[in-house]
PDB file of C-alpha atoms in Angstrom:
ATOM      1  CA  UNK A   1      17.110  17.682   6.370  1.00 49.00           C
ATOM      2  CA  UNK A   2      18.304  16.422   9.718  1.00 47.00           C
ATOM      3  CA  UNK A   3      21.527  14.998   9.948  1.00 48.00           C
ATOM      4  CA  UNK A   4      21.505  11.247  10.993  1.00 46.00           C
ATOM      5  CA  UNK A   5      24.292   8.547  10.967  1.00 44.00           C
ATOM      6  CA  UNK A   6      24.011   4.795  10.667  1.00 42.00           C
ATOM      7  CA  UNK A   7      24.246   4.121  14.654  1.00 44.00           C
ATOM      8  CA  UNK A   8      21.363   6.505  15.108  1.00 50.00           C
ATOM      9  CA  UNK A   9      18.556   4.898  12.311  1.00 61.00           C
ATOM     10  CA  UNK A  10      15.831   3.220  14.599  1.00 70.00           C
ATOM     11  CA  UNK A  11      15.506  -0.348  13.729  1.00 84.00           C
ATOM     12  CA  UNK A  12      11.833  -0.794  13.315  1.00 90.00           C
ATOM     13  CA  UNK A  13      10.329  -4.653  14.361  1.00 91.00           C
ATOM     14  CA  UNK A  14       9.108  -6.598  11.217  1.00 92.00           C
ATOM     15  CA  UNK A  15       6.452  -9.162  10.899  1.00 90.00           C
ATOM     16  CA  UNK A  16       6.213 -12.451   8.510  1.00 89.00           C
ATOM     17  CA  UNK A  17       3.488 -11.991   6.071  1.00 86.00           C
ATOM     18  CA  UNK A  18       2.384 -15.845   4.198  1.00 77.00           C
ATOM     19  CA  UNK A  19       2.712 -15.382   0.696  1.00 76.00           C
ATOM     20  CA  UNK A  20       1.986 -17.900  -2.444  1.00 72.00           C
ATOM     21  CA  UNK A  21       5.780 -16.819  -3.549  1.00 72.00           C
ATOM     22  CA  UNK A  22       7.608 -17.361  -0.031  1.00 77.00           C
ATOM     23  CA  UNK A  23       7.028 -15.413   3.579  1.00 83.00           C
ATOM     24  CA  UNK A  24       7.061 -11.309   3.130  1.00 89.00           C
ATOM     25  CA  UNK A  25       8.815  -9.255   5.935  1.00 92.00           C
ATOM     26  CA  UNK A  26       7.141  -6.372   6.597  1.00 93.00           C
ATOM     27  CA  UNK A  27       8.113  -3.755   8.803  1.00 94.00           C
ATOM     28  CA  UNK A  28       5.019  -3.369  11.550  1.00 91.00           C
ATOM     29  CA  UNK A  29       5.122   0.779  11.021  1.00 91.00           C
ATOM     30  CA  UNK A  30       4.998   2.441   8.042  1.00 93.00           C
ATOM     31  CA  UNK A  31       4.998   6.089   6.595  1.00 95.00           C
ATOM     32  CA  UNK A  32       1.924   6.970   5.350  1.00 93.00           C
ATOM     33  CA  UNK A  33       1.798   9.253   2.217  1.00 94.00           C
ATOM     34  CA  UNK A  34      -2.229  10.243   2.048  1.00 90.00           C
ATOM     35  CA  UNK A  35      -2.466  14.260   2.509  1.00 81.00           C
ATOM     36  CA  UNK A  36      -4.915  17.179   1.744  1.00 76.00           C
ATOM     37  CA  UNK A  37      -1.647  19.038   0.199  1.00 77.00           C
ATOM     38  CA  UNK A  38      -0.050  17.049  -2.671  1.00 74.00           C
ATOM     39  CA  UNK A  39       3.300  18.673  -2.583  1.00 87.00           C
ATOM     40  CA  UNK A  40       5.418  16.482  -4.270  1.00 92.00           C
ATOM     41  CA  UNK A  41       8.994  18.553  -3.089  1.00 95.00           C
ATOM     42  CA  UNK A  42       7.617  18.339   0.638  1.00 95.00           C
ATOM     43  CA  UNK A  43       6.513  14.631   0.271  1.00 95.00           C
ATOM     44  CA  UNK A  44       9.936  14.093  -1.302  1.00 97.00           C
ATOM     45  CA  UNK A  45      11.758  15.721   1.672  1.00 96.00           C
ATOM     46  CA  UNK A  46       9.893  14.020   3.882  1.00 96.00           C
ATOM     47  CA  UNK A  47      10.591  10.582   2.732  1.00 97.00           C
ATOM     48  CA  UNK A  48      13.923  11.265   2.328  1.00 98.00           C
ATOM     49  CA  UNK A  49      14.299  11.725   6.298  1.00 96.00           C
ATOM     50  CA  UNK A  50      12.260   9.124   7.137  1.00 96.00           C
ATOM     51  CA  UNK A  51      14.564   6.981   5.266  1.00 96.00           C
ATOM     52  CA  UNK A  52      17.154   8.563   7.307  1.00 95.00           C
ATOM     53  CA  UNK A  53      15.236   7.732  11.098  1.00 94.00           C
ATOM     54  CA  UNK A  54      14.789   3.824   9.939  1.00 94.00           C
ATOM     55  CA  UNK A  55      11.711   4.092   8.175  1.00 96.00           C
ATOM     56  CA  UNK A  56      11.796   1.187   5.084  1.00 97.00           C
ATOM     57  CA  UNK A  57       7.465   0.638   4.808  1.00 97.00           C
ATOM     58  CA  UNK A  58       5.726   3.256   2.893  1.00 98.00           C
ATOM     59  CA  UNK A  59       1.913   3.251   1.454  1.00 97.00           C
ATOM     60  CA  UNK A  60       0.351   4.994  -0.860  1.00 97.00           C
ATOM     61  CA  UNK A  61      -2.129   4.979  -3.320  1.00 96.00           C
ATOM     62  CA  UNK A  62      -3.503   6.080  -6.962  1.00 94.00           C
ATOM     63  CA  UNK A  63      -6.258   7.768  -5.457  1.00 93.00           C
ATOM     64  CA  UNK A  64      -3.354   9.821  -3.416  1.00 93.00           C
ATOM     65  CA  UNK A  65      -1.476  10.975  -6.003  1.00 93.00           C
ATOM     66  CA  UNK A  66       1.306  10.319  -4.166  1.00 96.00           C
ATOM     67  CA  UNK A  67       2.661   8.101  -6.005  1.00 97.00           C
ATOM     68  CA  UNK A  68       5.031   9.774  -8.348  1.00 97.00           C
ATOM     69  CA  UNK A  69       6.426  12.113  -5.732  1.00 97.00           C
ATOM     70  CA  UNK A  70       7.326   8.440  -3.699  1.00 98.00           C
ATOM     71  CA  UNK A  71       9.466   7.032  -6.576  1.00 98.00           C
ATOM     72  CA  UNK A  72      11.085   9.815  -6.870  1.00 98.00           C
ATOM     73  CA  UNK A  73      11.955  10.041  -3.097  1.00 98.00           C
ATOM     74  CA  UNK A  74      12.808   6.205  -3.542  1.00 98.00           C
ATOM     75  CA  UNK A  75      14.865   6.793  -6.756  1.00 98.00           C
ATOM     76  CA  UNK A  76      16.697   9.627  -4.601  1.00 98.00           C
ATOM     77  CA  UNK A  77      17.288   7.385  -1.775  1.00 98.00           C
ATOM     78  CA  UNK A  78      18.983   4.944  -4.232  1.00 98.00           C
ATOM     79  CA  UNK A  79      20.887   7.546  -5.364  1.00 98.00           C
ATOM     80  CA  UNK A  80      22.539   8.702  -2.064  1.00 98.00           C
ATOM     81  CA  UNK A  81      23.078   5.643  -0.707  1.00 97.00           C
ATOM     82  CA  UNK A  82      20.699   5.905   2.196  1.00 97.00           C
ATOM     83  CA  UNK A  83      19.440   2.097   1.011  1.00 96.00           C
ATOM     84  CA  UNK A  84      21.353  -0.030  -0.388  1.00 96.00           C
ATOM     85  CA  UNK A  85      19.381  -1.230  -3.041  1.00 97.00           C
ATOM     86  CA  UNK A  86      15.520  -1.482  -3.472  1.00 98.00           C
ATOM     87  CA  UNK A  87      15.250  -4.804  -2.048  1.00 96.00           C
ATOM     88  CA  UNK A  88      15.511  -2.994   1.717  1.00 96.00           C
ATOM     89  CA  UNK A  89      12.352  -0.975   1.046  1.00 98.00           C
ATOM     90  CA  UNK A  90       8.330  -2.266   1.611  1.00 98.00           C
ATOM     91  CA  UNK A  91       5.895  -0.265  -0.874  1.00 98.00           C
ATOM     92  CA  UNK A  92       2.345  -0.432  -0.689  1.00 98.00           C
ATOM     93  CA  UNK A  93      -0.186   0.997  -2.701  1.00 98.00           C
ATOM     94  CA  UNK A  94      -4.123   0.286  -3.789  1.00 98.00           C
ATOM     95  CA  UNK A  95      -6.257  -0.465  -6.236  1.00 98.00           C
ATOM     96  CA  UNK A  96      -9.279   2.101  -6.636  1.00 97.00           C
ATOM     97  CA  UNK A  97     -12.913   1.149  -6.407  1.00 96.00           C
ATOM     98  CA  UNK A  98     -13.298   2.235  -9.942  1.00 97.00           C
ATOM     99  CA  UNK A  99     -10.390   0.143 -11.049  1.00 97.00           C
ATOM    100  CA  UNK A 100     -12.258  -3.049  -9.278  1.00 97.00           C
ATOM    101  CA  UNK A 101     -13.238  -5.153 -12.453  1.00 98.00           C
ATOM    102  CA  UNK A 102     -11.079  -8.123 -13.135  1.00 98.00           C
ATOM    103  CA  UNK A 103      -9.998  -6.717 -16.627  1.00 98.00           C
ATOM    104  CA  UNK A 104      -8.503  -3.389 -15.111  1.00 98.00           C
ATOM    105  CA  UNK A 105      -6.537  -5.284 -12.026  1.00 98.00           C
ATOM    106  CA  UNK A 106      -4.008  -5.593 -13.917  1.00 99.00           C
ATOM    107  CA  UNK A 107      -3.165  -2.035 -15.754  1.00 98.00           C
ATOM    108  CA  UNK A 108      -3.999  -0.295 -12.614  1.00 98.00           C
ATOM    109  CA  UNK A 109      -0.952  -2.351 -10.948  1.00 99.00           C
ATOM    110  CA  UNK A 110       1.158  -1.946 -13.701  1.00 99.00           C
ATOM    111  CA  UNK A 111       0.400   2.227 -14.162  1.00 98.00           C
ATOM    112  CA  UNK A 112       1.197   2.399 -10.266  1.00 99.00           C
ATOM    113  CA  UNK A 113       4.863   0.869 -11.199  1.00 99.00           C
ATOM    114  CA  UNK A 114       4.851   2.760 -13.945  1.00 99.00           C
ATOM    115  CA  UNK A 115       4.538   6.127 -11.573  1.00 98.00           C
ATOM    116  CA  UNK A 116       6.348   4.956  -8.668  1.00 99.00           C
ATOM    117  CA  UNK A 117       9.215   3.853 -11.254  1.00 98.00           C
ATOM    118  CA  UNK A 118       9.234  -0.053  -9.816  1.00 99.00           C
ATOM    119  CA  UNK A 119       9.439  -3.341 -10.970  1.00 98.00           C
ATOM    120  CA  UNK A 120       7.611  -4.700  -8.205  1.00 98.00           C
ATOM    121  CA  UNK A 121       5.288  -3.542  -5.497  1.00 98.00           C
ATOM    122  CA  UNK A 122       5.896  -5.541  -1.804  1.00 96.00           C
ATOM    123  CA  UNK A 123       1.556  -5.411  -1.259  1.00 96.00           C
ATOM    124  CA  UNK A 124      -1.001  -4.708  -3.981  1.00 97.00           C
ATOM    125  CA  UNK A 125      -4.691  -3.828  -1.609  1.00 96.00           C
ATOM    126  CA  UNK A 126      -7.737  -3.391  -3.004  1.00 96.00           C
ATOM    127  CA  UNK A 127      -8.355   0.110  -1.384  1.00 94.00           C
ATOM    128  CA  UNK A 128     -12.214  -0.446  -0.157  1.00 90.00           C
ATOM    129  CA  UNK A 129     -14.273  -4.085  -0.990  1.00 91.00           C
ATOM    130  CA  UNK A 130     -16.801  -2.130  -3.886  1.00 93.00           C
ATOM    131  CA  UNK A 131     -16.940  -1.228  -7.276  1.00 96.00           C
ATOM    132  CA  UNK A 132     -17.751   2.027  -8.707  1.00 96.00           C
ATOM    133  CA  UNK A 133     -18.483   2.787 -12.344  1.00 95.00           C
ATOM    134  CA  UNK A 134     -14.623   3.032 -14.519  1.00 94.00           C
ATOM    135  CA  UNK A 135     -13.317   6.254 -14.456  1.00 90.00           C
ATOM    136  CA  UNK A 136     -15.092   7.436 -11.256  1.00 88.00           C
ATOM    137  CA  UNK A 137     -12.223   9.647  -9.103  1.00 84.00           C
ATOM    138  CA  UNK A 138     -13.878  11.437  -6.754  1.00 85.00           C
ATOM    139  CA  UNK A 139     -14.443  10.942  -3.817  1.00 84.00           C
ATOM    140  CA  UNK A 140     -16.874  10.474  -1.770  1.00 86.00           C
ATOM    141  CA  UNK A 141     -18.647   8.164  -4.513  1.00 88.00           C
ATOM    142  CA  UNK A 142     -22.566   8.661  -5.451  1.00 90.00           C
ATOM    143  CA  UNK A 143     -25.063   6.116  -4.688  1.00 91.00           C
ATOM    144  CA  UNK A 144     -25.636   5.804  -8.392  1.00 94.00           C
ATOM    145  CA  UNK A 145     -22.055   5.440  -9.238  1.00 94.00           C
ATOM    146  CA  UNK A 146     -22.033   1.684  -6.901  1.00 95.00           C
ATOM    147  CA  UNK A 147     -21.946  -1.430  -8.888  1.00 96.00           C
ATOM    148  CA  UNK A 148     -22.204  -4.469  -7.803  1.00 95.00           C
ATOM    149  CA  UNK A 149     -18.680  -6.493  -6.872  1.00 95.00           C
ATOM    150  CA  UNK A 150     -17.449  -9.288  -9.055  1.00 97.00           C
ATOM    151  CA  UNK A 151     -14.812 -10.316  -5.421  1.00 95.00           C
ATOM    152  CA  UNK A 152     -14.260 -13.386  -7.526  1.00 97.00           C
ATOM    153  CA  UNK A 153     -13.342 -12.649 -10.343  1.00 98.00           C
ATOM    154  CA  UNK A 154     -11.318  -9.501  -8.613  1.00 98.00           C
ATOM    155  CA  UNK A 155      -9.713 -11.295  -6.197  1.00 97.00           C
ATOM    156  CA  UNK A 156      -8.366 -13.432  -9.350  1.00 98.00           C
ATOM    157  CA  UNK A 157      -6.784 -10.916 -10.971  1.00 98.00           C
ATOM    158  CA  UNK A 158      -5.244  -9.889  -7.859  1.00 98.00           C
ATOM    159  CA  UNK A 159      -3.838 -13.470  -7.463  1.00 96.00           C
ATOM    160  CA  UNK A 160      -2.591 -13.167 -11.141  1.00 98.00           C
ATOM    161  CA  UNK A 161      -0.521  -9.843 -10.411  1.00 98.00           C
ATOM    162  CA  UNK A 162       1.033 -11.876  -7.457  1.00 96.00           C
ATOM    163  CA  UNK A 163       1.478 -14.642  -9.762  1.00 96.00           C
ATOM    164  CA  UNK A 164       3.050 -12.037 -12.506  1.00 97.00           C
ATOM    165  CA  UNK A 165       5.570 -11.373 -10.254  1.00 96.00           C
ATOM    166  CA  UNK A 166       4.148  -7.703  -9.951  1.00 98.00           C
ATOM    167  CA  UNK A 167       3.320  -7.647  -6.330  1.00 97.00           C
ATOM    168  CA  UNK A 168       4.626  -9.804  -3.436  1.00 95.00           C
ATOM    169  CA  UNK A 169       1.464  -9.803  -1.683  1.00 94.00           C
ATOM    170  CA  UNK A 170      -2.275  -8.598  -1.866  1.00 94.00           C
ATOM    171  CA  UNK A 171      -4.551  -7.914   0.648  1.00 91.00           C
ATOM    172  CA  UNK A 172      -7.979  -6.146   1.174  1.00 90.00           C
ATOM    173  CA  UNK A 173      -8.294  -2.545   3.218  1.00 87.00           C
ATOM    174  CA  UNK A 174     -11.615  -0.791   4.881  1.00 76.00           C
ATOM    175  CA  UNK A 175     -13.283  -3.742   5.368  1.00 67.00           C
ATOM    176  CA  UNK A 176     -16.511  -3.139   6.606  1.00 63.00           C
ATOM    177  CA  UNK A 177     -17.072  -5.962   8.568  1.00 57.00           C
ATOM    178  CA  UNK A 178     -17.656  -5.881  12.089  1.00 58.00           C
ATOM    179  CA  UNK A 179     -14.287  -5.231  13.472  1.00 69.00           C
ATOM    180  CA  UNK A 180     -14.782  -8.265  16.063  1.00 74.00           C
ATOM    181  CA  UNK A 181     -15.992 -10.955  14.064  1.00 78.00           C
ATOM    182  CA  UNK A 182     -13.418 -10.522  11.620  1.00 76.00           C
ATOM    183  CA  UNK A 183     -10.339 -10.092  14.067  1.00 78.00           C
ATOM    184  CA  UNK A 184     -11.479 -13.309  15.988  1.00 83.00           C
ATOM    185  CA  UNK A 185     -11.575 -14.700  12.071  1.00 84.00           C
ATOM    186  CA  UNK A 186      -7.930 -13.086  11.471  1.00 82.00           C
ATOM    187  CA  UNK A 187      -6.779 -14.861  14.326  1.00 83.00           C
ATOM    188  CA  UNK A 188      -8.138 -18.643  13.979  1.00 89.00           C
ATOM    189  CA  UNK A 189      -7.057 -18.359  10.291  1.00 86.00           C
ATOM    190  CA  UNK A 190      -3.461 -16.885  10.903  1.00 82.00           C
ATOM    191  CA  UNK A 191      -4.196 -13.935   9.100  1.00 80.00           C
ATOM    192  CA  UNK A 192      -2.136 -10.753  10.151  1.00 75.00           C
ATOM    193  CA  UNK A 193      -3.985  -7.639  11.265  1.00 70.00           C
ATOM    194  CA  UNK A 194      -2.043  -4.330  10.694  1.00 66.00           C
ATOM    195  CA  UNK A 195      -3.152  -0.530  12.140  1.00 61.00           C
ATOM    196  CA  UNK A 196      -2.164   2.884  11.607  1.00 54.00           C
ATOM    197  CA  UNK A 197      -3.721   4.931  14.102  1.00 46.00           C
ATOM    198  CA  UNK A 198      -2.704   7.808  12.958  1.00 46.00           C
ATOM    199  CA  UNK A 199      -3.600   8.453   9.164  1.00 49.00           C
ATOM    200  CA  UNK A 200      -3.676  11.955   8.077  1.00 49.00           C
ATOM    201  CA  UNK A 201      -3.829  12.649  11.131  1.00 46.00           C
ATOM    202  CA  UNK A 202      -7.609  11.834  11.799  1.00 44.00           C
ATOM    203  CA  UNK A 203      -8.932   8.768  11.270  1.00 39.00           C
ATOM    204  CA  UNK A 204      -7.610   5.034  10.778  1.00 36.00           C
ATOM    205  CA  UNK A 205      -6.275   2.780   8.085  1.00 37.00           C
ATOM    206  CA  UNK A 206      -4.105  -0.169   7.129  1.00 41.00           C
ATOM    207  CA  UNK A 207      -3.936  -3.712   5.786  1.00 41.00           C
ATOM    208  CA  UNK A 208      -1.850  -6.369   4.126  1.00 38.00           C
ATOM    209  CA  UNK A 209      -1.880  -9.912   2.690  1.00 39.00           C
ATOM    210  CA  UNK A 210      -5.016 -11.594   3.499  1.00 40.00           C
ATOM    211  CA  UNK A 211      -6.455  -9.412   5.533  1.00 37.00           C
ATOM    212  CA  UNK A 212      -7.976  -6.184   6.409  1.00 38.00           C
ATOM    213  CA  UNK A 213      -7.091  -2.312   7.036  1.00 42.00           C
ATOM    214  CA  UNK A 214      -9.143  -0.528   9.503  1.00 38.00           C
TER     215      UNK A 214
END
């Protein structure tokens, strides 16, 4: 690991996100953790000296499994002293299409804390706006696996994890609107539109409270 001190961590710009509970800060980049190889020691590592350049946002997902290897990074980071307390960090992570029915909001959220080894997420997204069948993993998803989407009754129980206290903010990611129309909605409606233009490293994806990931 490369050796940093406090002078040298970049100090990475941060944006106000609305929230029922009070304005989110969210640091504009953040370290992706979605990767073909799920090494948990090199995802670890890697976190760990990201930490170390400035980094404080990181996303992830179920459908990563990522998710373990993170809070253990995090629970590492606590350890050393590279953040002072968990408060400094911004963790994402997603609910998975199969997982998007209003009774299973919930658990998912609460078996993501449960891996990442949190009390509280900073953003809770639904990962993509449709419903597959429960238990459905892989990926890419059969035409007869698609249900049809409840976004009501969904979008409740994402408000209720917010409410819960489980997750500062929820959003919506790979929206498959028409990229226009809905940044020229974003914009009259003061809704935030984030971008990582680098994911994985091919390919694009994002998102936050109230709005979309591309």
């Amino acid at each position: 690991m490369a050796t940093t001190t406090l002078n040298s961590v970049t100090k990475i710009p941060k944006m106000e996100l609305s929230s029922s509970s009070g304005p989110v800060s969210m640091p504009v980049i953040g370290f992706g953790t979605a990767a073909n190889n799920n090494d948990g020691a090199t995802l670890i590592s890697a976190v760990l000296e990201s930490i170390e350049l400035g980094y404080r946002h990181f996303d992830t997902a179920s459908a990563y499994e990522s998710e373990q290897a993170l809070g253990e990074a995090i629970a590492e980071a606590l350890r050393l002293g590279l953040v002072p307390s968990r408060d400094h960090l911004f963790i994402t992570t997603k609910l998975w299409p199969s997982e998007a029915h209003a009774h299973l909001v919930l658990p998912s959220l609460q078996k993501s804390l449960r891996t990442l080894q949190l009390e509280y997420l900073d953003l809770y997204l639904i990962h993509w706006p449709i419903t597959v069948i429960p238990g459905k993993r892989e990926f890419p998803f059969d035409k007869q696996d698609l249900m049809p989407m409840d976004f009501k009754s969904v979008w409740a129980a994402m408000e209720e994890c917010q409410r819960l206290g489980f997750t500062k903010s929820i959003g919506v990611e790979m929206n498959p609107v028409w990229q226009q129309k809905l940044t020229e909605f974003c914009k009259a409606n003061g809704i935030i539109v984030t971008l990582s233009p680098l994911w994985e490293p091919k390919g694009v994806v994002g998102g936050h409270q109230r709005c979309y990931g591309q």
